PDB file of C-alpha atoms and ligand atoms in Angstrom:
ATOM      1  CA  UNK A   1       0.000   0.000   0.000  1.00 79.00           C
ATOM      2  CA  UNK A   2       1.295   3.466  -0.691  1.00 90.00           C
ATOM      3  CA  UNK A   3       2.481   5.500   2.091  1.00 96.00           C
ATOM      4  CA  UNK A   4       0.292   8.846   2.861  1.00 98.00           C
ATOM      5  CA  UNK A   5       2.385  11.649   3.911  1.00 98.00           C
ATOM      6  CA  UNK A   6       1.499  14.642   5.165  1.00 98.00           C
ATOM      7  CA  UNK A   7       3.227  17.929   5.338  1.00 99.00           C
ATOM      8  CA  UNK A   8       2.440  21.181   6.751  1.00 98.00           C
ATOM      9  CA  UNK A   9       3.334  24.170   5.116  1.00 98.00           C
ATOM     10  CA  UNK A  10       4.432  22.121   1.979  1.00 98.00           C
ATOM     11  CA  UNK A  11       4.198  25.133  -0.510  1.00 98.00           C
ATOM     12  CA  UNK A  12       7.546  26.880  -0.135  1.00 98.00           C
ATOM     13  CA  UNK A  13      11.145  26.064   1.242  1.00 98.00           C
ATOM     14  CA  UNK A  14      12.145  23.086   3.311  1.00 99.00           C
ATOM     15  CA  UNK A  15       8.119  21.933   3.250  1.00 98.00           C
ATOM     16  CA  UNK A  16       8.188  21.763  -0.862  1.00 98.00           C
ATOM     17  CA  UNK A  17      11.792  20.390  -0.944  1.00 98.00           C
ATOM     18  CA  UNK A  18      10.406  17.292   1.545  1.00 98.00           C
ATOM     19  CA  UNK A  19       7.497  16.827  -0.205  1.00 98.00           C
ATOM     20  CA  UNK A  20       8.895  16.405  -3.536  1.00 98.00           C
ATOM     21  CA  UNK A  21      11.770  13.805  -1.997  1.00 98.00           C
ATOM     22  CA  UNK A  22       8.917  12.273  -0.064  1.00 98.00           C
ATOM     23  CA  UNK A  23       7.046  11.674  -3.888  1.00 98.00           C
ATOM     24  CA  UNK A  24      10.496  10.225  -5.159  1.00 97.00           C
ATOM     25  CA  UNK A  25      10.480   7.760  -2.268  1.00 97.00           C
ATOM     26  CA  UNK A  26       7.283   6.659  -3.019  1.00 97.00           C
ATOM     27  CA  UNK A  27       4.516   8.463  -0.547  1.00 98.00           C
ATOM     28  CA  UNK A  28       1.694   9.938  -1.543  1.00 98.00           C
ATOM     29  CA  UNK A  29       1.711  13.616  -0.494  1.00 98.00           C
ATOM     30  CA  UNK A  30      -0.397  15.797   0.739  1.00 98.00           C
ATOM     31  CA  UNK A  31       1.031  19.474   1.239  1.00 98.00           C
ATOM     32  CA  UNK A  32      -0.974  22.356   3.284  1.00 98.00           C
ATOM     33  CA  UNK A  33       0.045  25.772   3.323  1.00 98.00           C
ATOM     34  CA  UNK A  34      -1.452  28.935   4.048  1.00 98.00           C
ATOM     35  CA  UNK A  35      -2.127  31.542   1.262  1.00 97.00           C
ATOM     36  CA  UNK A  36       0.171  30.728  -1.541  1.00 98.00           C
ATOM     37  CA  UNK A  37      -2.019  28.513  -3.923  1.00 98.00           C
ATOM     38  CA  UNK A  38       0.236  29.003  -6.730  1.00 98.00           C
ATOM     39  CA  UNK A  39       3.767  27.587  -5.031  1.00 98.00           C
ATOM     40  CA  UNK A  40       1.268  25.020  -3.468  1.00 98.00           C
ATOM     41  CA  UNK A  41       0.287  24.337  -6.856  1.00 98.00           C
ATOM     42  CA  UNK A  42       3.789  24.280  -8.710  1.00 98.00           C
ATOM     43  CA  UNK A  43       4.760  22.130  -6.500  1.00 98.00           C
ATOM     44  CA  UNK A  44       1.925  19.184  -6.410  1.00 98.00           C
ATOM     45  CA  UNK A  45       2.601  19.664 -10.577  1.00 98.00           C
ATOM     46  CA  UNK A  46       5.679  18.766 -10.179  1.00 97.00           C
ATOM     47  CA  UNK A  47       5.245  15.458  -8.416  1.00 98.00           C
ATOM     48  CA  UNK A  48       1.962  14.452 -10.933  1.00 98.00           C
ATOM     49  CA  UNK A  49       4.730  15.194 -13.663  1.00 97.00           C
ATOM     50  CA  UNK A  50       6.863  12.550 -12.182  1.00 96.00           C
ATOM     51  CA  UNK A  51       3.892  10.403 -11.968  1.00 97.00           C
ATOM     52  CA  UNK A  52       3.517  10.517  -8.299  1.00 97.00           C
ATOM     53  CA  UNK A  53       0.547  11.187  -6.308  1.00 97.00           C
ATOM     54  CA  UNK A  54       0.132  14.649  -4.367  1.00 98.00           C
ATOM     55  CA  UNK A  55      -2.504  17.199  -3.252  1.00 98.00           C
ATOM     56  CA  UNK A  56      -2.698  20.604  -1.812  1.00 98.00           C
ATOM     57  CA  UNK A  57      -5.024  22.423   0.560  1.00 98.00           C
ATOM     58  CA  UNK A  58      -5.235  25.554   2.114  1.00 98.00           C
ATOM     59  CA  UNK A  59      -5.202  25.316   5.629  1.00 98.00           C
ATOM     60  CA  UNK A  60      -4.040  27.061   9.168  1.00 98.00           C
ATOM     61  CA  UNK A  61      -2.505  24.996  11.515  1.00 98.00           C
ATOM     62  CA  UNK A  62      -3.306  26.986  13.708  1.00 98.00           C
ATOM     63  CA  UNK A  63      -7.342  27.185  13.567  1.00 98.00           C
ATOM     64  CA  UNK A  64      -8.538  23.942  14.697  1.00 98.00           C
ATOM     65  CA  UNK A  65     -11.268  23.259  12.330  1.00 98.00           C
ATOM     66  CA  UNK A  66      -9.259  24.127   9.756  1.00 98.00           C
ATOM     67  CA  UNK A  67      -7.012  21.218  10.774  1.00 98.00           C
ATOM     68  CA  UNK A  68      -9.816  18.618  11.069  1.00 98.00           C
ATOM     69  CA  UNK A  69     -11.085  20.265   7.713  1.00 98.00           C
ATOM     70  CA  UNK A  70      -7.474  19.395   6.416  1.00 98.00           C
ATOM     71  CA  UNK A  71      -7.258  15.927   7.654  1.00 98.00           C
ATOM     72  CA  UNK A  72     -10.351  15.035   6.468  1.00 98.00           C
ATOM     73  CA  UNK A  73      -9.827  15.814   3.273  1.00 98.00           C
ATOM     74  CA  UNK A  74      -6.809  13.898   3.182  1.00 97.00           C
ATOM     75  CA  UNK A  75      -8.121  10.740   4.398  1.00 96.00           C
ATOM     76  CA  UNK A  76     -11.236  11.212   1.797  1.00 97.00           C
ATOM     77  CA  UNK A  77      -8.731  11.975  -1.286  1.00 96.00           C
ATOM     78  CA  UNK A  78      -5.667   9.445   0.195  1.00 96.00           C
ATOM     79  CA  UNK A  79      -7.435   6.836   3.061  1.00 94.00           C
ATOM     80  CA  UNK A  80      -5.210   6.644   5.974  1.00 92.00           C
ATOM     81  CA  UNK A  81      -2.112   8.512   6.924  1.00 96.00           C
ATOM     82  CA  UNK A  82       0.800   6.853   7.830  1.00 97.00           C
ATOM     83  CA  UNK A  83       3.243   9.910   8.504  1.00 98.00           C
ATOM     84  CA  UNK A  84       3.380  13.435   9.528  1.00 98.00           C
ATOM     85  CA  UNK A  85       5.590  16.311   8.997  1.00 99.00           C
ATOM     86  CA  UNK A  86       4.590  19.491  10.980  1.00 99.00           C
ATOM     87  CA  UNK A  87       6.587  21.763   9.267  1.00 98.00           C
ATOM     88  CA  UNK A  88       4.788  24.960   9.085  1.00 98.00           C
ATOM     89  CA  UNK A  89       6.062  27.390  10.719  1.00 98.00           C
ATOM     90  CA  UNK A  90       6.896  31.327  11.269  1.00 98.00           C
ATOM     91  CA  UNK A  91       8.932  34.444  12.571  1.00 98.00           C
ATOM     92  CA  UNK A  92       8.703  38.208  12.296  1.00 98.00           C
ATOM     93  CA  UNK A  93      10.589  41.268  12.185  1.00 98.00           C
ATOM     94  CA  UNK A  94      13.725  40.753  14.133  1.00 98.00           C
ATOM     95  CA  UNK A  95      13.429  43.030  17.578  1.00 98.00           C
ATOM     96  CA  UNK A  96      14.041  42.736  21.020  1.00 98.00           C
ATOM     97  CA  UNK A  97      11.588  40.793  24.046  1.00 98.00           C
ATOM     98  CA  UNK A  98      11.343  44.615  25.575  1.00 98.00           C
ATOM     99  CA  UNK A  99       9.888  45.171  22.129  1.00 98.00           C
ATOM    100  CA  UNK A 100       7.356  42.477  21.499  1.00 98.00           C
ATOM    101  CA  UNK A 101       3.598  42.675  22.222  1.00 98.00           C
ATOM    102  CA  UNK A 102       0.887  40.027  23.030  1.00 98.00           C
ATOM    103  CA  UNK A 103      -0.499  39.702  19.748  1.00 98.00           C
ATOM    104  CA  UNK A 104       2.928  38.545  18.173  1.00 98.00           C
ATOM    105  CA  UNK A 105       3.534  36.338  20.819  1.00 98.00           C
ATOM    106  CA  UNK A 106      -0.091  34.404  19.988  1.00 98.00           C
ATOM    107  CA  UNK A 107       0.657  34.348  16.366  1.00 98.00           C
ATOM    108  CA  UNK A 108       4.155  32.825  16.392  1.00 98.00           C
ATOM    109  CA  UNK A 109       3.103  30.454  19.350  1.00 98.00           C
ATOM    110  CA  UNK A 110      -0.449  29.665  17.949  1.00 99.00           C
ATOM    111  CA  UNK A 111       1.317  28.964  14.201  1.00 98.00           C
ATOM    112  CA  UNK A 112       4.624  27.242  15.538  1.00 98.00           C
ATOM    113  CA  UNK A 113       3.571  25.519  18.866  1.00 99.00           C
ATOM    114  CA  UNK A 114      -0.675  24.814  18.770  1.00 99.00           C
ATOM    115  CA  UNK A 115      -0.650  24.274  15.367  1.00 99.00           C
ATOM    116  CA  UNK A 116       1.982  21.255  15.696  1.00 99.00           C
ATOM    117  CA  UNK A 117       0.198  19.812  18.564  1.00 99.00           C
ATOM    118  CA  UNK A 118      -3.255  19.879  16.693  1.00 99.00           C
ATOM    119  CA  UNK A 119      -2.079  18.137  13.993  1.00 99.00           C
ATOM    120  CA  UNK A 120      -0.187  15.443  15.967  1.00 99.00           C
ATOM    121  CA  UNK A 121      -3.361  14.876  17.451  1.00 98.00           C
ATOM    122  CA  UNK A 122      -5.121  14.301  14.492  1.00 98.00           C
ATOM    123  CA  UNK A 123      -2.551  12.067  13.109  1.00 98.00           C
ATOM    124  CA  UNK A 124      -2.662  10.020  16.236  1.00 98.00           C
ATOM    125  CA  UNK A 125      -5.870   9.482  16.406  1.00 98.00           C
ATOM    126  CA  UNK A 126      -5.216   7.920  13.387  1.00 98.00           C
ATOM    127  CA  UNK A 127      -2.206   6.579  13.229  1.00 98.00           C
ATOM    128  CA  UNK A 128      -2.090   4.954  16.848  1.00 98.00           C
ATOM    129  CA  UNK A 129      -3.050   1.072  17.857  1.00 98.00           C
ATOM    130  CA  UNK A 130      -5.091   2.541  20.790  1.00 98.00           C
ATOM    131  CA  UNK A 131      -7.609   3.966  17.811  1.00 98.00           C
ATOM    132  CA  UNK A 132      -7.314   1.027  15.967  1.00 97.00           C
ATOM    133  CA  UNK A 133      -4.544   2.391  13.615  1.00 97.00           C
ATOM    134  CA  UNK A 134      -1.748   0.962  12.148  1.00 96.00           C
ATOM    135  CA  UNK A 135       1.111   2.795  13.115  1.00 98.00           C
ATOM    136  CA  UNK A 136       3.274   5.857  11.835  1.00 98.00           C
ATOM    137  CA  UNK A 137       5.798   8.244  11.771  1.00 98.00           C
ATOM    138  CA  UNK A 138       5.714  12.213  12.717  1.00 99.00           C
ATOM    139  CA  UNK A 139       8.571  14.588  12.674  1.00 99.00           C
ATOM    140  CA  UNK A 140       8.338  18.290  13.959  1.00 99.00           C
ATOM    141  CA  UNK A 141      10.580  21.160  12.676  1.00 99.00           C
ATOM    142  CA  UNK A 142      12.272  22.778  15.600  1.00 98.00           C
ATOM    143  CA  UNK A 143      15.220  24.635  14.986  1.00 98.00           C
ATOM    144  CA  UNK A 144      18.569  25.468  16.055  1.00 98.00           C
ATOM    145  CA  UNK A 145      17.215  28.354  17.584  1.00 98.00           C
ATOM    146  CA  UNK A 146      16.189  26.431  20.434  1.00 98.00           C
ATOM    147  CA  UNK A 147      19.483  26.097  21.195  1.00 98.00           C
ATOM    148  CA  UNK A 148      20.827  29.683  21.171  1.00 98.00           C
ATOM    149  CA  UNK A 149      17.924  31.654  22.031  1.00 98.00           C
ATOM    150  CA  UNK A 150      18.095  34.057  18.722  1.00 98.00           C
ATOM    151  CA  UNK A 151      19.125  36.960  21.150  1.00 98.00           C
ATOM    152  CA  UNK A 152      17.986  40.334  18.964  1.00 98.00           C
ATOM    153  CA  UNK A 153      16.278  38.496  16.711  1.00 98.00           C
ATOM    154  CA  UNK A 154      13.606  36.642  17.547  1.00 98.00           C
ATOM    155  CA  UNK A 155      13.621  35.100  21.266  1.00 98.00           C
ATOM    156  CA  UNK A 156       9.910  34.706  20.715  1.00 98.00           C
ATOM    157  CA  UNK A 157       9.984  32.217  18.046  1.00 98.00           C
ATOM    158  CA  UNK A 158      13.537  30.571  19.372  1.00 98.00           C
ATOM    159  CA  UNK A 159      11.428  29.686  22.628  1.00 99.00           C
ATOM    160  CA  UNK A 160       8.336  28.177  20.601  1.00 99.00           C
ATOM    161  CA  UNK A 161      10.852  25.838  18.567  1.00 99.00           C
ATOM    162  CA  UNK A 162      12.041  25.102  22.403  1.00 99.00           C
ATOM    163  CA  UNK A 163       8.674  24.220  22.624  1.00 99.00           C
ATOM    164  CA  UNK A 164       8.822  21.718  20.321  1.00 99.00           C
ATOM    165  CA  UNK A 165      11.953  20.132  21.567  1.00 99.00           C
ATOM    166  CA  UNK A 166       9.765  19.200  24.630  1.00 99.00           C
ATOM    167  CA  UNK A 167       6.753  18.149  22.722  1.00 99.00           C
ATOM    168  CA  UNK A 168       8.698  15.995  20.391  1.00 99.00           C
ATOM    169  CA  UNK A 169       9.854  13.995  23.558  1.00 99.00           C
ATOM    170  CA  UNK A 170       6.986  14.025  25.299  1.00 99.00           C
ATOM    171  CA  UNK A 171       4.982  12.602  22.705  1.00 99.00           C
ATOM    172  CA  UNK A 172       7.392  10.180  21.705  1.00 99.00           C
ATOM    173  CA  UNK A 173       6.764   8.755  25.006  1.00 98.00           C
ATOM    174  CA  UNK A 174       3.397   8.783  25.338  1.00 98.00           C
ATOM    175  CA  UNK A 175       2.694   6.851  21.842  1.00 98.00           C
ATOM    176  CA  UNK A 176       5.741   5.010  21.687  1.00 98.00           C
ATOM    177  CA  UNK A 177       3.952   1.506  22.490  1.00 98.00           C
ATOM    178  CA  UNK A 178       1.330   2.528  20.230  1.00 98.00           C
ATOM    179  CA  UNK A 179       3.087   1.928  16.669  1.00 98.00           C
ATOM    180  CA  UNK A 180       4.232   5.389  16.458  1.00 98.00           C
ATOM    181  CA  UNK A 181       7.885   7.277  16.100  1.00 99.00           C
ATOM    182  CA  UNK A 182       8.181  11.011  16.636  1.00 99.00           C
ATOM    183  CA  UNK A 183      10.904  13.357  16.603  1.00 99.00           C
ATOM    184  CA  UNK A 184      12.269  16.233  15.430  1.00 99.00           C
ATOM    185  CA  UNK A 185      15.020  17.911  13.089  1.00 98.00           C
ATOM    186  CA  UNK A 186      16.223  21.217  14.436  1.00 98.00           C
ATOM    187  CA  UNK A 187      17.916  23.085  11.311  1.00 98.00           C
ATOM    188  CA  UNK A 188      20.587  25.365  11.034  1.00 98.00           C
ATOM    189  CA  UNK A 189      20.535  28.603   8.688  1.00 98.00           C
ATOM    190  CA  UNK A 190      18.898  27.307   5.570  1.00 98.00           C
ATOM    191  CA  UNK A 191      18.409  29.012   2.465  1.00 98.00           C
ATOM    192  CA  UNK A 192      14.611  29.681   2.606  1.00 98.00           C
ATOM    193  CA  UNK A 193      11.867  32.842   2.092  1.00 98.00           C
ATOM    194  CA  UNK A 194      11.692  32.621   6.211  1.00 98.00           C
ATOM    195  CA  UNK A 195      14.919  35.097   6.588  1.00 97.00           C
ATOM    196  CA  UNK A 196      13.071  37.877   4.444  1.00 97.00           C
ATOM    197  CA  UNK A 197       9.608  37.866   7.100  1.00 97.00           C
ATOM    198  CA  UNK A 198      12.169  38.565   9.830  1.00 97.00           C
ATOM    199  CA  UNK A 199      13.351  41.433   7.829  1.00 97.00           C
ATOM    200  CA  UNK A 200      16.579  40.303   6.608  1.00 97.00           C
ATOM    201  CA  UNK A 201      16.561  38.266   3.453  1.00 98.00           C
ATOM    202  CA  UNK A 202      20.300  37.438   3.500  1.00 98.00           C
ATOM    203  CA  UNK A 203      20.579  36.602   6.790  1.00 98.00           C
ATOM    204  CA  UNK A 204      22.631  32.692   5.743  1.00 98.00           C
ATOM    205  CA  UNK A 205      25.189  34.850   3.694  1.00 98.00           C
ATOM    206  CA  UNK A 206      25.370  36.891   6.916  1.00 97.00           C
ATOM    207  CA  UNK A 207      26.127  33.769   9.487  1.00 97.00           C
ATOM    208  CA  UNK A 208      27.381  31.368   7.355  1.00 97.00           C
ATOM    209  CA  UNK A 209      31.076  31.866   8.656  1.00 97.00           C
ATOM    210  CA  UNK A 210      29.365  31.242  12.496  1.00 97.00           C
ATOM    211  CA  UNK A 211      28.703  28.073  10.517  1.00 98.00           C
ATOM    212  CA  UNK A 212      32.068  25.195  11.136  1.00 98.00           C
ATOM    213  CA  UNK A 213      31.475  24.003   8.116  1.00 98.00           C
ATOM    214  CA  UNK A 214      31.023  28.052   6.662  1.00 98.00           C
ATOM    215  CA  UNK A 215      27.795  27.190   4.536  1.00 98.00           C
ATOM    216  CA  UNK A 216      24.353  27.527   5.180  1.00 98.00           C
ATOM    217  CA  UNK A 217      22.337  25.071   4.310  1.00 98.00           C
ATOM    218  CA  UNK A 218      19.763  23.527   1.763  1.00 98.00           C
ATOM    219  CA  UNK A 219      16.482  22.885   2.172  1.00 98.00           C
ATOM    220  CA  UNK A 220      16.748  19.605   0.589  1.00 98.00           C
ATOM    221  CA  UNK A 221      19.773  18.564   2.663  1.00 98.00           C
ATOM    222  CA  UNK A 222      17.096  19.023   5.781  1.00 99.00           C
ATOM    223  CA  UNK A 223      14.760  17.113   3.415  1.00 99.00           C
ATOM    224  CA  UNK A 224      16.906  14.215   3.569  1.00 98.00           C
ATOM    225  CA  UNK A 225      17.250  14.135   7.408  1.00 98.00           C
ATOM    226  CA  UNK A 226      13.026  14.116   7.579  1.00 99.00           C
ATOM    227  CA  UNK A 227      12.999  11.409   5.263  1.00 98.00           C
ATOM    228  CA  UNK A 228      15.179   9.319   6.669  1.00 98.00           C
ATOM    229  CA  UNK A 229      13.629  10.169  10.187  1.00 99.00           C
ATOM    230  CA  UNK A 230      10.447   8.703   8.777  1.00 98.00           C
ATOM    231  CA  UNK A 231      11.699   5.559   7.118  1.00 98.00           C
ATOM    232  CA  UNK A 232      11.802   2.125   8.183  1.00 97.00           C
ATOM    233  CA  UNK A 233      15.793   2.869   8.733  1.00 98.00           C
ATOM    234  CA  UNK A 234      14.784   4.811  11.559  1.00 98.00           C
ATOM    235  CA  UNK A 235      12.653   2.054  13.127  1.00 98.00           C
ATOM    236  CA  UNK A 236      14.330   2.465  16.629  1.00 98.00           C
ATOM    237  CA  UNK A 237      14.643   6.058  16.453  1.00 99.00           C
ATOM    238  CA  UNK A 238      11.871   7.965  18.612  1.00 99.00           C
ATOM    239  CA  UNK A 239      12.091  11.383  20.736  1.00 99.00           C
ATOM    240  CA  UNK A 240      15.629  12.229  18.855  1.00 98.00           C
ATOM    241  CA  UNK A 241      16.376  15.576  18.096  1.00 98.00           C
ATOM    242  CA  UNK A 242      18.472  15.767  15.174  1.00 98.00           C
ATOM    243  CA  UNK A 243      20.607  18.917  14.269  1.00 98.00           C
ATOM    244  CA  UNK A 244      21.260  19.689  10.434  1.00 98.00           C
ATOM    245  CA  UNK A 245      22.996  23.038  11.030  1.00 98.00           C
ATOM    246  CA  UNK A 246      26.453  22.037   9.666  1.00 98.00           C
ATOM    247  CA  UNK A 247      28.186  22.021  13.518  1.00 98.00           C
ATOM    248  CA  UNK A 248      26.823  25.330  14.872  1.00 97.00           C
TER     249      UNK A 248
HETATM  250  P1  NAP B   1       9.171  29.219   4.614  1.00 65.98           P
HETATM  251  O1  NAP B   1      10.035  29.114   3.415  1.00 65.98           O
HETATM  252  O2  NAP B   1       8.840  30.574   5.168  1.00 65.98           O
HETATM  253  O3  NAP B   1       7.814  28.433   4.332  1.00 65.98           O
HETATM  254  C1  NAP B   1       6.835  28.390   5.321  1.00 65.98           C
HETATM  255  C2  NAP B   1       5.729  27.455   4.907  1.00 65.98           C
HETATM  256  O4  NAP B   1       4.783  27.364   5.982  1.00 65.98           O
HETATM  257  C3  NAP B   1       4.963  27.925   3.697  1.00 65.98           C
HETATM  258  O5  NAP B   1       4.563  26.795   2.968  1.00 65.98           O
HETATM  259  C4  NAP B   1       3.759  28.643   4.316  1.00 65.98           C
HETATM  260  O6  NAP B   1       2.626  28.678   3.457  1.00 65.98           O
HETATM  261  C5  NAP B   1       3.493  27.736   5.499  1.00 65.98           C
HETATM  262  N1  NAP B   1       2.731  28.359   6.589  1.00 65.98           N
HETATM  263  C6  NAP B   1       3.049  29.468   7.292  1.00 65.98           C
HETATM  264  N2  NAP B   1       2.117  29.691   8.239  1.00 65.98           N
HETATM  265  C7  NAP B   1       1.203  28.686   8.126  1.00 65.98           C
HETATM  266  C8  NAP B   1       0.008  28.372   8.805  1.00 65.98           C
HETATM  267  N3  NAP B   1      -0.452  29.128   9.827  1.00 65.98           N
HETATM  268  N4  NAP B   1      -0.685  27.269   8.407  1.00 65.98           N
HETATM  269  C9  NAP B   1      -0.229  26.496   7.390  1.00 65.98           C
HETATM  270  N5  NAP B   1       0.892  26.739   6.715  1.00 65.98           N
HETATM  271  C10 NAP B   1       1.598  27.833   7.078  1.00 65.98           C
HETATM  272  O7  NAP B   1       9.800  28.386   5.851  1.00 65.98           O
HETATM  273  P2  NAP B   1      11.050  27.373   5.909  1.00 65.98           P
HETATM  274  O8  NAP B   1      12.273  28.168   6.064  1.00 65.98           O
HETATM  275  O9  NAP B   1      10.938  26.350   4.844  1.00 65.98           O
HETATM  276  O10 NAP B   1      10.775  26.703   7.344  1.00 65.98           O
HETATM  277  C11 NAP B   1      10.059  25.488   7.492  1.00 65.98           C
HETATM  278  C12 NAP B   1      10.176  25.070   8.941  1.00 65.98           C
HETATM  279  O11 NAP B   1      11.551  24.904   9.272  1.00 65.98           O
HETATM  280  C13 NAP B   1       9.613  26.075   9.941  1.00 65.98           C
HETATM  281  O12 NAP B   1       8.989  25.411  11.016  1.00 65.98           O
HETATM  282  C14 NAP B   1      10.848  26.809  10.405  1.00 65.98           C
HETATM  283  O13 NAP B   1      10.668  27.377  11.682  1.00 65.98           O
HETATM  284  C15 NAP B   1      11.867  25.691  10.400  1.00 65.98           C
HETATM  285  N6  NAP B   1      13.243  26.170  10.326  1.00 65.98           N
HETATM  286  C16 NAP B   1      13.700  26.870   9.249  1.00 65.98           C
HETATM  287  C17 NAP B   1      15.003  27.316   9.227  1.00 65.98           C
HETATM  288  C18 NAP B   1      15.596  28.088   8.088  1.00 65.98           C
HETATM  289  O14 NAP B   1      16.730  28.592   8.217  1.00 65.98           O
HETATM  290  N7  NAP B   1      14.913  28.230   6.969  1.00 65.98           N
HETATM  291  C19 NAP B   1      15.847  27.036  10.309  1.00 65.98           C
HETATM  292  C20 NAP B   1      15.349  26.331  11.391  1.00 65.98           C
HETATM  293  C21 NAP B   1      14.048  25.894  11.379  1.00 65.98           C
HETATM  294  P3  NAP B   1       2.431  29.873   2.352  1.00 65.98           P
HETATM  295  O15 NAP B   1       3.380  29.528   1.217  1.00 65.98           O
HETATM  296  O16 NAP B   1       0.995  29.764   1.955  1.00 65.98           O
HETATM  297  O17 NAP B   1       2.781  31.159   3.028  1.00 65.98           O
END
């Protein structure tokens, strides 16, 4: 049976780069994103091309009925789901904490932080032998921002992907006797669209010397860490938190 994958935020960056090594591995893929139909679109064209098997739907993570609305549709289009990538995610304008105001706060942590734990809840209630499921795989984007806190940047968003460090482990726990592996890939500086909503669109070019291996990094090469995460190769693998930020 064909593997059903699906990935949040799928349109743009390291979401599109997974899904379209996810459709060259053989899954089925289902993308979400937010309000770019036509990268959502370029990029489920380019899988059919191959001759794989992809959709896209507009969805917020962070809206619950909009992520029932989107699993639903994916298990009418695709049946079951057998893995999970919450990838969506966001930051703003680079500022300081004495800066920020409540309302920023909600988005990043509604977007970055509810909206992974909704969807990991719909996916184990499908996924998990206590709901009759068969089993799966999910894998949550933190980042390496967890790690050093993004002072003058964006502490906000550094603390949700924090957030997810602990979720990741948490739930790896709490469904590990139930057929299903989570954990998480924190990346490093990666050449994506996300530097440019923070305000500074060559922010790699910038680090990439704070970088030991003095590159930043590709969305597919985080693509390849996900995928493997999610494989049968990782069978013993739950609750890991894997950097891909070349050393740093
Ligand atoms: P990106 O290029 O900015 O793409 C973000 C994706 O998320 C887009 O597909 C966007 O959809 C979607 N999205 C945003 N808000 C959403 C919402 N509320 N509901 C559904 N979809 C939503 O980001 P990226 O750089 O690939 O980052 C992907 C993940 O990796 C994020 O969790 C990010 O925090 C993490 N990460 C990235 C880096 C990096 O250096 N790039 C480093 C560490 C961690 P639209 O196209 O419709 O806007």
């Amino acid at each position: 049976m064909t593997p059903t994958l699906l990935i949040t935020g799928g349109s743009r960056g390291i979401g599109a780069a997974t899904a379209r090594l996810a459709a060259q591995r053989g899954y089925a893929v289902c993308i979400s994103y937010l309000r770019n139909k036509s990268a959502a679109e370029a990029v489920v064209d380019d899988i059919l091309a191959l001759g794989g098997r992809a959709m896209a739907i507009a969805a917020d993570v962070g809206i619950e009925t909009e992520v029932i609305r989107l699993f639903g549709a994916v298990n009418a289009q695709f049946g079951s789901i057998s893995a999970l990538v919450n990838n969506a995610g966001i930051l703003e304008q680079q500022m300081r904490v004495d800066q920020m105001d409540a309302a920023r706060l909600l988005r990043i942590f509604t977007t970055n932080v509810v909206g992974s734990f909704l969807c990991a809840r719909e996916a184990v209630r499908r996924m998990s032998s206590r709901y009759g499921g068969s089993g799966g795989a999910i894998v949550n984007l933190s980042s390496g921002a967890a790690r050093l806190g993004a002072p003058g940047e964006y502490v906000d968003y550094a603390a949700s992907k924090g957030a997810i460090d602990t979720f990741t482990i948490g739930l790896a726990r709490e469904v590990a006797d139930e057929g299903i592996r989570v954990n998480a890939v924190r990346p490093g500086v990666i050449y994506t669209e996300i530097h440019a909503d923070g305000g500074e669109p060559q922010r790699v070019d910038r680090l990439k010397a704070t970088v030991p291996m003095q590159r930043g990094g590709q969305a597919e090469e985080v693509a390849n860490a996900i995928l493997w995460l999610l494989s049968d190769e990782a069978s013993y693998v739950t609750g890991a938190i894997l950097d891909v930020t070349g050393g740093r």
